[in-house]
mmCIF file of C-alpha atoms in Angstrom:
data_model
loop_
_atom_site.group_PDB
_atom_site.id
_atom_site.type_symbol
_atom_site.label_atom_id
_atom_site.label_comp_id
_atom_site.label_asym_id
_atom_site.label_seq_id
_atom_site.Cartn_x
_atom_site.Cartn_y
_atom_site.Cartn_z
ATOM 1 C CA UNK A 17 0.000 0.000 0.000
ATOM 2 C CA UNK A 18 1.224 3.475 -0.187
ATOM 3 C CA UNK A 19 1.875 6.120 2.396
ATOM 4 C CA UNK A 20 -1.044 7.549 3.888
ATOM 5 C CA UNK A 21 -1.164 10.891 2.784
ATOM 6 C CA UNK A 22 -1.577 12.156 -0.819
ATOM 7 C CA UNK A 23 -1.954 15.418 -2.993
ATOM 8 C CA UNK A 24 -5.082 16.644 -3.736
ATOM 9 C CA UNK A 25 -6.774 20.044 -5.311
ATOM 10 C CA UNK A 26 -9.176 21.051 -2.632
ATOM 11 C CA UNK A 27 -12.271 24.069 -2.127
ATOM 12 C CA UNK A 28 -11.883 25.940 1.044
ATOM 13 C CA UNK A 29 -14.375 28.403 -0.418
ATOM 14 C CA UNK A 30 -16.210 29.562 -3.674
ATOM 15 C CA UNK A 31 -14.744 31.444 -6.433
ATOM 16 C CA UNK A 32 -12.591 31.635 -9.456
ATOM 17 C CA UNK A 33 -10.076 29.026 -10.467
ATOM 18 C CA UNK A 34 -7.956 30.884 -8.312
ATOM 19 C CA UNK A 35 -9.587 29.324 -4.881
ATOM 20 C CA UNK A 36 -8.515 25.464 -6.192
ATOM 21 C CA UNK A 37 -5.731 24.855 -3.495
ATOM 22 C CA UNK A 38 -3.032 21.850 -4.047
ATOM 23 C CA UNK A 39 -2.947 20.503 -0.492
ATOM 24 C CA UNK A 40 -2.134 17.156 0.858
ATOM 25 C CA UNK A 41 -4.888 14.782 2.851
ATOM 26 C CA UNK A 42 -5.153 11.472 3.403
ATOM 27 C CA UNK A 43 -5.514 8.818 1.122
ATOM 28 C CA UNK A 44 -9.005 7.562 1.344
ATOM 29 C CA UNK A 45 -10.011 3.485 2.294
ATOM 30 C CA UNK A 46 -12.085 1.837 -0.480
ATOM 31 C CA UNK A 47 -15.872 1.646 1.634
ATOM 32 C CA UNK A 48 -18.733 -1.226 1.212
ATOM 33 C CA UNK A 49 -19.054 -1.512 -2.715
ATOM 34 C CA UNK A 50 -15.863 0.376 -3.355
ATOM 35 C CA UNK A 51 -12.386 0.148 -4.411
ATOM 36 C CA UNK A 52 -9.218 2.682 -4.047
ATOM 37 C CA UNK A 53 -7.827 3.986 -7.432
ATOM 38 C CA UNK A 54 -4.471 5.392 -7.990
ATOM 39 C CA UNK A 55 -5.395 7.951 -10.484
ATOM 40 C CA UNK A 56 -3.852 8.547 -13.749
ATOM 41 C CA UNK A 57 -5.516 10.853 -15.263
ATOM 42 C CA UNK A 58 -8.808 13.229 -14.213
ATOM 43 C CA UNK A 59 -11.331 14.571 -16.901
ATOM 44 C CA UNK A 60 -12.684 18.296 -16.581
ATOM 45 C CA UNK A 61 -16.393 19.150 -17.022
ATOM 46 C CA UNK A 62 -18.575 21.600 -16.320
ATOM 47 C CA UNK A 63 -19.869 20.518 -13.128
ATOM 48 C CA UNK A 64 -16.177 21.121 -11.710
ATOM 49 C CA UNK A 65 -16.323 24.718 -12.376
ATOM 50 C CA UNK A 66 -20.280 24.576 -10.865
ATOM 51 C CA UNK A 67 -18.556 23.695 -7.663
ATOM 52 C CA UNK A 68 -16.635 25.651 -7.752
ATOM 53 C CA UNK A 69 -18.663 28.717 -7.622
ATOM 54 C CA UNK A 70 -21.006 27.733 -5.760
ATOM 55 C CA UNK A 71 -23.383 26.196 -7.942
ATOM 56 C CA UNK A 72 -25.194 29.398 -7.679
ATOM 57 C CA UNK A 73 -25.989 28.756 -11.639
ATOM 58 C CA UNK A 74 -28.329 25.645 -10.167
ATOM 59 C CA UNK A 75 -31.866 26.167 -8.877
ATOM 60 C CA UNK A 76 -31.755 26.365 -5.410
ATOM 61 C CA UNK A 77 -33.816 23.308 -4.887
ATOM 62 C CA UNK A 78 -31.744 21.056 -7.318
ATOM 63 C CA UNK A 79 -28.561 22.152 -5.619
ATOM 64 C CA UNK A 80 -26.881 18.900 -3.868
ATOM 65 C CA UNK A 81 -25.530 20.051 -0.329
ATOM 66 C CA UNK A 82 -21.942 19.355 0.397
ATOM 67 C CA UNK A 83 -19.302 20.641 3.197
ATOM 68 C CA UNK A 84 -16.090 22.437 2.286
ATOM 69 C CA UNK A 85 -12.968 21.772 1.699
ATOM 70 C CA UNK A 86 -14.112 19.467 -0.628
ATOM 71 C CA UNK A 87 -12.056 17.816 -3.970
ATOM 72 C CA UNK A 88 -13.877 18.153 -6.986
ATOM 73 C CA UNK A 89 -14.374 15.985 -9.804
ATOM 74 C CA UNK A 90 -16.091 13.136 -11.259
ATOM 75 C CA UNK A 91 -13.868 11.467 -14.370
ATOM 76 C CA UNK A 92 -11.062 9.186 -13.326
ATOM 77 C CA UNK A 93 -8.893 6.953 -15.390
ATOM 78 C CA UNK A 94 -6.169 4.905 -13.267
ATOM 79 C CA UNK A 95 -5.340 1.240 -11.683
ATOM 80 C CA UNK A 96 -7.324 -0.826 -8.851
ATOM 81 C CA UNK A 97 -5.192 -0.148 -5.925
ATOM 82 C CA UNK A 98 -7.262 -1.421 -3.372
ATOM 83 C CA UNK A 99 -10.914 -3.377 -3.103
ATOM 84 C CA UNK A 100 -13.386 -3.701 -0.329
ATOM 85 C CA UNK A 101 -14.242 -7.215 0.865
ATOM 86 C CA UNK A 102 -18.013 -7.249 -0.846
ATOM 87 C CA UNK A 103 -16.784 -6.219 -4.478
ATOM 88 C CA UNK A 104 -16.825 -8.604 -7.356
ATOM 89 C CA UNK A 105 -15.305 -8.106 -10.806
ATOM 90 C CA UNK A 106 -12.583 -5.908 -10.225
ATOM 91 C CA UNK A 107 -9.064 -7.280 -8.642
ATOM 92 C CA UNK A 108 -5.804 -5.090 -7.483
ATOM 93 C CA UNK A 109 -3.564 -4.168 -10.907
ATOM 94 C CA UNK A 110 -7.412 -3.783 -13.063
ATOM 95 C CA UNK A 111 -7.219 -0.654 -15.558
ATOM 96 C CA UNK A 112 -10.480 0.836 -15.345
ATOM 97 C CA UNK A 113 -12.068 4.453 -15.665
ATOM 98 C CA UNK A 114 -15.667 6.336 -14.407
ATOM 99 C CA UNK A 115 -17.974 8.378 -13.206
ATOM 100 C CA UNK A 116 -18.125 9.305 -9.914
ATOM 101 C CA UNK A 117 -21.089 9.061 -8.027
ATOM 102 C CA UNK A 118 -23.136 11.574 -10.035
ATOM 103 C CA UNK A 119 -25.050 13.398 -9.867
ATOM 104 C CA UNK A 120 -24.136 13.891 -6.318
ATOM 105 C CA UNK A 121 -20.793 16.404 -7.168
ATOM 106 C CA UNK A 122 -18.925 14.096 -4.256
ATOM 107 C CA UNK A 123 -16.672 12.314 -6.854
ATOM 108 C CA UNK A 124 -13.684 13.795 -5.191
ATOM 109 C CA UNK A 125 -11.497 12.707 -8.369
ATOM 110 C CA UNK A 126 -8.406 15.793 -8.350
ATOM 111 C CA UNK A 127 -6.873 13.381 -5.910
ATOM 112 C CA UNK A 128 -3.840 11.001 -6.121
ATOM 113 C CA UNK A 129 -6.478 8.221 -4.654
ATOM 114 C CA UNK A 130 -9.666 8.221 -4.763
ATOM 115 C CA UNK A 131 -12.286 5.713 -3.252
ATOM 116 C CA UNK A 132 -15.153 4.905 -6.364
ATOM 117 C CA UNK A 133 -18.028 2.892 -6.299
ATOM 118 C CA UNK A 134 -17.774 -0.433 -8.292
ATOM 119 C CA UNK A 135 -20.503 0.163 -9.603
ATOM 120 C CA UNK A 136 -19.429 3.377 -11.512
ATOM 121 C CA UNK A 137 -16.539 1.950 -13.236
ATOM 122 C CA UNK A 138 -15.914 -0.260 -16.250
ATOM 123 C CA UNK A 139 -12.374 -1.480 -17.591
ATOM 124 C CA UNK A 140 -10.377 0.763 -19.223
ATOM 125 C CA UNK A 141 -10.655 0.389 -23.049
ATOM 126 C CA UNK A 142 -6.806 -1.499 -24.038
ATOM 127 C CA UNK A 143 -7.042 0.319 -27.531
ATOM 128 C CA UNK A 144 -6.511 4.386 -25.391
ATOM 129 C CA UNK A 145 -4.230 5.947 -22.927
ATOM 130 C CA UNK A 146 -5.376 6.953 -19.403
ATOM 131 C CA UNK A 147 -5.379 10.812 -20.554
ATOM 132 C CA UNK A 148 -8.307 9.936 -23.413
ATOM 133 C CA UNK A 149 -10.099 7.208 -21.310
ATOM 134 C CA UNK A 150 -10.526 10.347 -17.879
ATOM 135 C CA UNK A 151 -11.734 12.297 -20.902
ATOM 136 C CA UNK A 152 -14.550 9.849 -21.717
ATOM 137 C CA UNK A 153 -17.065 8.947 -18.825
ATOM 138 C CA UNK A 154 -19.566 12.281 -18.159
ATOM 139 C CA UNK A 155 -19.650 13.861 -21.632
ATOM 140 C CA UNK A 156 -19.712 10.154 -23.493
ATOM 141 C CA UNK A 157 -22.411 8.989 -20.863
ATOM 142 C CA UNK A 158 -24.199 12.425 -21.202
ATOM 143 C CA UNK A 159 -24.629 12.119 -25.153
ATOM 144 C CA UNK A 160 -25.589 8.156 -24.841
ATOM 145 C CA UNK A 161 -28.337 8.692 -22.039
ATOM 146 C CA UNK A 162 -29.447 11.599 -24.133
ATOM 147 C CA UNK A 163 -29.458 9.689 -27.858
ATOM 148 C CA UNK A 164 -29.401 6.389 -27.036
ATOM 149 C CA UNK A 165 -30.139 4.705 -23.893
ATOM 150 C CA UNK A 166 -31.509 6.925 -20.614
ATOM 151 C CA UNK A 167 -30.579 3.358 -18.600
ATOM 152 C CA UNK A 168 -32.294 4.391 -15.215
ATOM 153 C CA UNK A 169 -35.623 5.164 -13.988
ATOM 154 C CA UNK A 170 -34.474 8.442 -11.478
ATOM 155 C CA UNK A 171 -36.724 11.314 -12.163
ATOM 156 C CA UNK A 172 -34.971 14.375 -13.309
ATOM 157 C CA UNK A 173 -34.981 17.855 -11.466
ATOM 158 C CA UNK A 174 -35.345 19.014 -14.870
ATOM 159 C CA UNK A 175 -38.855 18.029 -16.320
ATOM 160 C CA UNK A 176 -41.516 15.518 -15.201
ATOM 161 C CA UNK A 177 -41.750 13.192 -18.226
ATOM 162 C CA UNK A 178 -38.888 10.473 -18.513
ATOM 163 C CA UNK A 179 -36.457 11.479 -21.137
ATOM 164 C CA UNK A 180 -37.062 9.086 -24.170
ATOM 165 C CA UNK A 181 -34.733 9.593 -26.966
ATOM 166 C CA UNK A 182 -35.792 9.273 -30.888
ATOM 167 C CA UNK A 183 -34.601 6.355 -32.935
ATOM 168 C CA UNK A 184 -31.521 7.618 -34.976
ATOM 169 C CA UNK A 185 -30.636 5.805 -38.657
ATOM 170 C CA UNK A 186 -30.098 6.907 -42.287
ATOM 171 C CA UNK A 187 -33.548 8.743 -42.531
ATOM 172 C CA UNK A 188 -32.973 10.860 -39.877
ATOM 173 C CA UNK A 189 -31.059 14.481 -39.688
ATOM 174 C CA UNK A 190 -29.407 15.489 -36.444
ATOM 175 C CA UNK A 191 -28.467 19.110 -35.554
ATOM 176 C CA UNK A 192 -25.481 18.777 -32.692
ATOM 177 C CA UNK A 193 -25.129 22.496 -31.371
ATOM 178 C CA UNK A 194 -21.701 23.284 -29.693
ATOM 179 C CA UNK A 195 -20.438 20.232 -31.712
ATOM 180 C CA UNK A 196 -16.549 20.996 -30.540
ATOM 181 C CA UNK A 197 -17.300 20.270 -27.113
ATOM 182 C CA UNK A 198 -17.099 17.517 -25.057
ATOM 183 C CA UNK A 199 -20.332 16.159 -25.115
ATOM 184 C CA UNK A 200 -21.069 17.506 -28.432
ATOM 185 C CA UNK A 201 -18.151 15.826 -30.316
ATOM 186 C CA UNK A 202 -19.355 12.723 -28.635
ATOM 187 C CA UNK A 203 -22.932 13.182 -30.061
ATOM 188 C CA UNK A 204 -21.801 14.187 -33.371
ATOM 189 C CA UNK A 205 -19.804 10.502 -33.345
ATOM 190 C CA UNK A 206 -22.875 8.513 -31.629
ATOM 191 C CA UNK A 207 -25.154 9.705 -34.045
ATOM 192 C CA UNK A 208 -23.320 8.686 -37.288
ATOM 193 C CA UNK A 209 -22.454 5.526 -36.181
ATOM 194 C CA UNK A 210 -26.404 5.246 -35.763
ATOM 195 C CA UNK A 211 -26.359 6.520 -39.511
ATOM 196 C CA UNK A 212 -27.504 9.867 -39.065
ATOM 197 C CA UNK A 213 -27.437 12.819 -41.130
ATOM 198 C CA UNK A 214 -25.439 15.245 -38.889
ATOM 199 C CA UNK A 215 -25.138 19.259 -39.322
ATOM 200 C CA UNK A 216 -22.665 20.464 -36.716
ATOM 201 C CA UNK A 217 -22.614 23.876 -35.682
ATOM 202 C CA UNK A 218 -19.097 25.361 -33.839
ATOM 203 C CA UNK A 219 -17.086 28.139 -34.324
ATOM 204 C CA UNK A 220 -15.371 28.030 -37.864
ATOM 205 C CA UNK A 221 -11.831 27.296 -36.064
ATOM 206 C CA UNK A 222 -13.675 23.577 -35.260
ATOM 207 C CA UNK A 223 -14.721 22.814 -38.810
ATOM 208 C CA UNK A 224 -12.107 20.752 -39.985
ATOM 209 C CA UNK A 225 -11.926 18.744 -36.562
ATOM 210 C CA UNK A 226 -15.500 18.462 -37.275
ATOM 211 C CA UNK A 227 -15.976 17.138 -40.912
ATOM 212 C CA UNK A 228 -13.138 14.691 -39.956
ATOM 213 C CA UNK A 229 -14.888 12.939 -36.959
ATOM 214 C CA UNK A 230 -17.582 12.802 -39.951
ATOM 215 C CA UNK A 231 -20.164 15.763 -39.909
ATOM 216 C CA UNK A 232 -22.147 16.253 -42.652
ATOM 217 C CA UNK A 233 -22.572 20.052 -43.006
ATOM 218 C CA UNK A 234 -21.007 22.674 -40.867
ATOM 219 C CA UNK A 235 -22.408 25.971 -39.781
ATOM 220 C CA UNK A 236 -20.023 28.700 -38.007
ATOM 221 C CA UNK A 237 -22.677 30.161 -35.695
ATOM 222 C CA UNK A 238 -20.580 33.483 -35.875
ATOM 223 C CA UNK A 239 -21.159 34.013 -39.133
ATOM 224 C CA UNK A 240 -24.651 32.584 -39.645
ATOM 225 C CA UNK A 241 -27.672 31.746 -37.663
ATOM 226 C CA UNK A 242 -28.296 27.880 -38.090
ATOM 227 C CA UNK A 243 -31.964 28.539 -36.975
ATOM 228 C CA UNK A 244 -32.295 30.743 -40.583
ATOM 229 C CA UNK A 245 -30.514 28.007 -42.822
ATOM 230 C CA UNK A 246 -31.909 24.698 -40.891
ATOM 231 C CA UNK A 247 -35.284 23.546 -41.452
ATOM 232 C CA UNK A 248 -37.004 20.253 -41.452
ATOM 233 C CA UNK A 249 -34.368 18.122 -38.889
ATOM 234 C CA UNK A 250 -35.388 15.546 -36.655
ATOM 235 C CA UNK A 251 -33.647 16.128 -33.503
ATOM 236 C CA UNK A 252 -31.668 19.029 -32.173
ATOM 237 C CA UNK A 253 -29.036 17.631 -29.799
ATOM 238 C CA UNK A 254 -28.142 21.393 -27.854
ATOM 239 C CA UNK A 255 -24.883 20.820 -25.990
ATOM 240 C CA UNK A 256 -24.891 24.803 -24.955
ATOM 241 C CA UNK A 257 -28.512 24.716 -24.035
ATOM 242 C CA UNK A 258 -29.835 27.094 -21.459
ATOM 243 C CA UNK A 259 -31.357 30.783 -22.634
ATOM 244 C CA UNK A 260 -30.831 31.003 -26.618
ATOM 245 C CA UNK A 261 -31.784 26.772 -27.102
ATOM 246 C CA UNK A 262 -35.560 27.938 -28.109
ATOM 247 C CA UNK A 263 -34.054 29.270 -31.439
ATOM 248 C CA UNK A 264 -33.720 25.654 -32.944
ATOM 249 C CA UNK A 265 -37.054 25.044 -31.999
ATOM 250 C CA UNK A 266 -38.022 26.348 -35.163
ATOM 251 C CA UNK A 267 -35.212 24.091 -37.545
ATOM 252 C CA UNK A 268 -37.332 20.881 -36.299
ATOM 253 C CA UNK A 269 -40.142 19.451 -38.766
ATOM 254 C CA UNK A 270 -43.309 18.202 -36.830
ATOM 255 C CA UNK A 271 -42.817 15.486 -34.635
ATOM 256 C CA UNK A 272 -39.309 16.584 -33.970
ATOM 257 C CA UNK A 273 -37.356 16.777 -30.904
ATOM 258 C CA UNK A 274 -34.815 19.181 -29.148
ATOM 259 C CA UNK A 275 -32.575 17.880 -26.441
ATOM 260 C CA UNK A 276 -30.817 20.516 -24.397
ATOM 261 C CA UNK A 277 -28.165 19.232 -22.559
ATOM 262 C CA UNK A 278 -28.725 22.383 -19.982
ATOM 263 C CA UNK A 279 -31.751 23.134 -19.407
ATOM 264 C CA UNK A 280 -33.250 26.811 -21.064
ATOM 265 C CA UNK A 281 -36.760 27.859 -20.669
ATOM 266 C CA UNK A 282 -39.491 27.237 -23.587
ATOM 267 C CA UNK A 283 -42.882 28.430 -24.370
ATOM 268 C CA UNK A 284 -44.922 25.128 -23.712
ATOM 269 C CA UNK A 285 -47.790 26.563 -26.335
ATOM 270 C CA UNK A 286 -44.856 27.599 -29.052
ATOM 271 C CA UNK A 287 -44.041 23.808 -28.974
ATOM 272 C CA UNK A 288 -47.203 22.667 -28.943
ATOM 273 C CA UNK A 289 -48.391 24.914 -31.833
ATOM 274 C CA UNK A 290 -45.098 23.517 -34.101
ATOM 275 C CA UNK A 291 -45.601 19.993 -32.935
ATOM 276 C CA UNK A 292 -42.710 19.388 -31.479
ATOM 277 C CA UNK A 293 -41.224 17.756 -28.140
ATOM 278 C CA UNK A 294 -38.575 19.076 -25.404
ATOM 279 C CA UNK A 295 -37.060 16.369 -23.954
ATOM 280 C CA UNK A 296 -33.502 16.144 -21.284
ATOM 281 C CA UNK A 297 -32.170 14.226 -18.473
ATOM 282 C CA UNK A 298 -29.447 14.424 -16.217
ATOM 283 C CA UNK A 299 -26.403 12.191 -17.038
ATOM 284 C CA UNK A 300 -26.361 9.781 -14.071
ATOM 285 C CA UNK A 301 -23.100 7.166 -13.461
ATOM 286 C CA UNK A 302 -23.118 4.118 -14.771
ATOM 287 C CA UNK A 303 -20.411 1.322 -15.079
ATOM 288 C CA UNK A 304 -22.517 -0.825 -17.337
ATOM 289 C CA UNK A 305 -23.268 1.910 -20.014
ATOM 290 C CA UNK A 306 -19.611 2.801 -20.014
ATOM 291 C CA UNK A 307 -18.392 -0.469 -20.554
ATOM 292 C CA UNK A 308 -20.618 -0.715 -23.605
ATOM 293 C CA UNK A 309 -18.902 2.636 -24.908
ATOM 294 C CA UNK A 310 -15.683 1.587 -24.122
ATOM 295 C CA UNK A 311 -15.737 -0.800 -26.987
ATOM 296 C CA UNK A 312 -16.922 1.557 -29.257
ATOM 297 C CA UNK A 313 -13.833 3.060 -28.121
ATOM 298 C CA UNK A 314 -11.525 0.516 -28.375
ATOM 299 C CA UNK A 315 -12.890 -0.311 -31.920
ATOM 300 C CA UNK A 316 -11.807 3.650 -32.746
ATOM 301 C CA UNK A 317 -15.734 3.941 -33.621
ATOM 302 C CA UNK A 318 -15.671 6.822 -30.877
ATOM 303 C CA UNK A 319 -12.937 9.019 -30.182
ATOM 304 C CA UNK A 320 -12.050 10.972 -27.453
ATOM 305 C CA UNK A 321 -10.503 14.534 -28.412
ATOM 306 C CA UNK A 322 -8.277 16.367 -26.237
ATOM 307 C CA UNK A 323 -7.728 20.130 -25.949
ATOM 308 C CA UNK A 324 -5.179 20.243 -23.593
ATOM 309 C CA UNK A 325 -3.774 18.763 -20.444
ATOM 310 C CA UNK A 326 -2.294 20.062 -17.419
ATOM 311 C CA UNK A 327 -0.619 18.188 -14.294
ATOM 312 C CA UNK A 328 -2.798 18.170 -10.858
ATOM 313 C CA UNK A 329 -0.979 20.887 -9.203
ATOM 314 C CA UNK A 330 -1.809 23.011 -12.180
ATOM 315 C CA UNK A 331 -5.854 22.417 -12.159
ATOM 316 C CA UNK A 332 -6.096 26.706 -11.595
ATOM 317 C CA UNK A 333 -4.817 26.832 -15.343
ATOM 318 C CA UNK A 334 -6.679 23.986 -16.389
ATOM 319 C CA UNK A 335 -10.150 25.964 -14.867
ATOM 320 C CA UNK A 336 -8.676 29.148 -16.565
ATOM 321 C CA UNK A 337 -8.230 27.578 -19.815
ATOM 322 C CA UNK A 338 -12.093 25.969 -19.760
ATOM 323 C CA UNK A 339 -13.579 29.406 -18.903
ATOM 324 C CA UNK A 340 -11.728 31.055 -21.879
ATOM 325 C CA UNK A 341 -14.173 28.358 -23.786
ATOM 326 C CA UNK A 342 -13.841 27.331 -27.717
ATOM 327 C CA UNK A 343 -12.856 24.236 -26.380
ATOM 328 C CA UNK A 344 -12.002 21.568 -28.662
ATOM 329 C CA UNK A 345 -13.076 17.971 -27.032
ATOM 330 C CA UNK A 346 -11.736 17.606 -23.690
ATOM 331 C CA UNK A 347 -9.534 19.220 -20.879
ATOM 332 C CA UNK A 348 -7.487 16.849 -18.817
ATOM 333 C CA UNK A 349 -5.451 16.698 -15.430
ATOM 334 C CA UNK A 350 -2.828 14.380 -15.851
ATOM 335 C CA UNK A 351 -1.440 12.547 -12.181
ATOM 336 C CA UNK A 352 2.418 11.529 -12.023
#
């Protein structure tokens, strides 16, 4: 086993990426259902930076409640270390990658060690490095629940209905909106390999990265407004969502759907009126699902883009570089 005390980037309070502190704790011991991973590598998402501040972007009553300091993160890639007496399938030396207990934002993965529920991890695809397999679990698992398979039953905070998503194949045309990102590149690849149609819309600096992970069309949103040249598509997936997603209401035919990946606010009688459906979910963790991905990844059918890495100690910059945005697939924290 290793010493008892590790590096870790920490919260003492809320603010910019200048409040992520490198200190060192102690290593965690794997709980019932768990087992101790010495990380690798640590993938950067949104909900990091929510944390962060506060999730004061969250409606109070969806906002989880957690105690400071707390370690942030939810996307490990690294090696079985350690495994609690109850756990099956996974021994000490196993590869594997997750993530971590969401939605709960207690993943604690900017850590050396981290203790993760079984349950939330799958092996590590052979066929990709530690850095691409951290950048995989929330952003891959947020564009499969959302196109392909929801795989749980847990109400979301967001809507009522349970999230259903539409059958994808040749006949159908797919509008991915922030297409560069991570969950959008990931939806952009899930839905071809379905045999979509698939429009992406980016800034132009993404097109070629784009066309090569196999878009169909490609509109630079800073030059033209997809919602003027788009009409007739089946299903918007909106990886920006929130206040401008009603736009693309208007690119769906009847009977189509938008999916906004955060949620915006839409005029329940403009939908009705253009026959068309609203649907999201929150991404939830889920070993099984990402085992099932990570063949598509080993097969190269997915890819996981990176945008840039940075070591542990460095997460600040890493936070910096996300809120500058244009962000080109993933940002990764790399661990010695």
């Amino acid at each position: 086993m290793p010493t008892h005390t590790m590096r870790a980037i920490r919260l003492h309070e809320h603010g910019g990426p200048e409040v992520l502190r490198y200190d060192e704790v102690p290593i965690p011991g794997p709980g019932p259902g768990e087992v101790l991973v010495r990380v690798h590598a640590v993938g950067i998402n949104p909900p990091d930076w929510y944390l962060r501040d506060g999730l004061s972007n969250l409606p109070p009553e969806t906002r989880p409640t957690f105690d400071l300091p707390v370690i942030p993160g939810t996307d490990v890639s690294g090696v079985v270390e350690a495994v609690a007496t109850d756990v099956e399938g996974f021994s000490v030396g196993d590869e594997v990658f997750g993530l971590l207990r969401f939605p709960s934002f207690d993943g604690r993965a900017y850590a050396e060690y981290v203790a993760a529920p079984a349950s939330d991890l799958a092996r590590k695809p052979a066929g990709i490095d530690h850095v691409h397999a951290a950048g995989a679990p929330m952003s891959l698992l947020t564009a499969w629940q959302f196109l392909i398979e929801l795989g749980h039953d847990h109400p979301s905070p967001f809507q009522a209905a349970r999230h259903r998503p539409v059958a994808l194949g040749a006949d159908t045309t797919v509008l991915v909106n922030g297409a560069a990102g991570g969950v959008g590149h990931f939806a952009l690849q899930l839905a071809k390999w379905r045999g979509a149609r698939v429009i992406a819309v980016a800034s132009g600096a993404h097109e070629s990265f784009l066309r090569e992970l196999g878009a169909d069309e490609f509109i630079d949103y800073t030059k033209s407004r997809p919602e003027e040249l788009v009409h007739g598509v089946d299903l918007v997936l909106d990886a920006v969502g929130g206040r401008d997603s009603s736009r693309f209401l208007r690119t769906l035919k009847r009977g189509g759907a938008l999916f906004p990946v955060f949620f915006g606010e839409y005029d329940e009688e403009e939908t009705a009126k253009l026959g068309v459906t609203v649907s999201g979910t929150q991404v939830r963790s889920h070993g099984a699902q990402l085992a099932e991905v990570g063949r598509l990844l080993d097969a190269g059918t997915v890819r996981v883009a990176i945008d840039s890495t940075f070591p542990l100690a460095d997460a600040r910059a890493a936070h910096e570089r996300a809120a500058r945005g244009h962000i080109q697939g993933k940002i990764v924290l790399t661990v010695a």
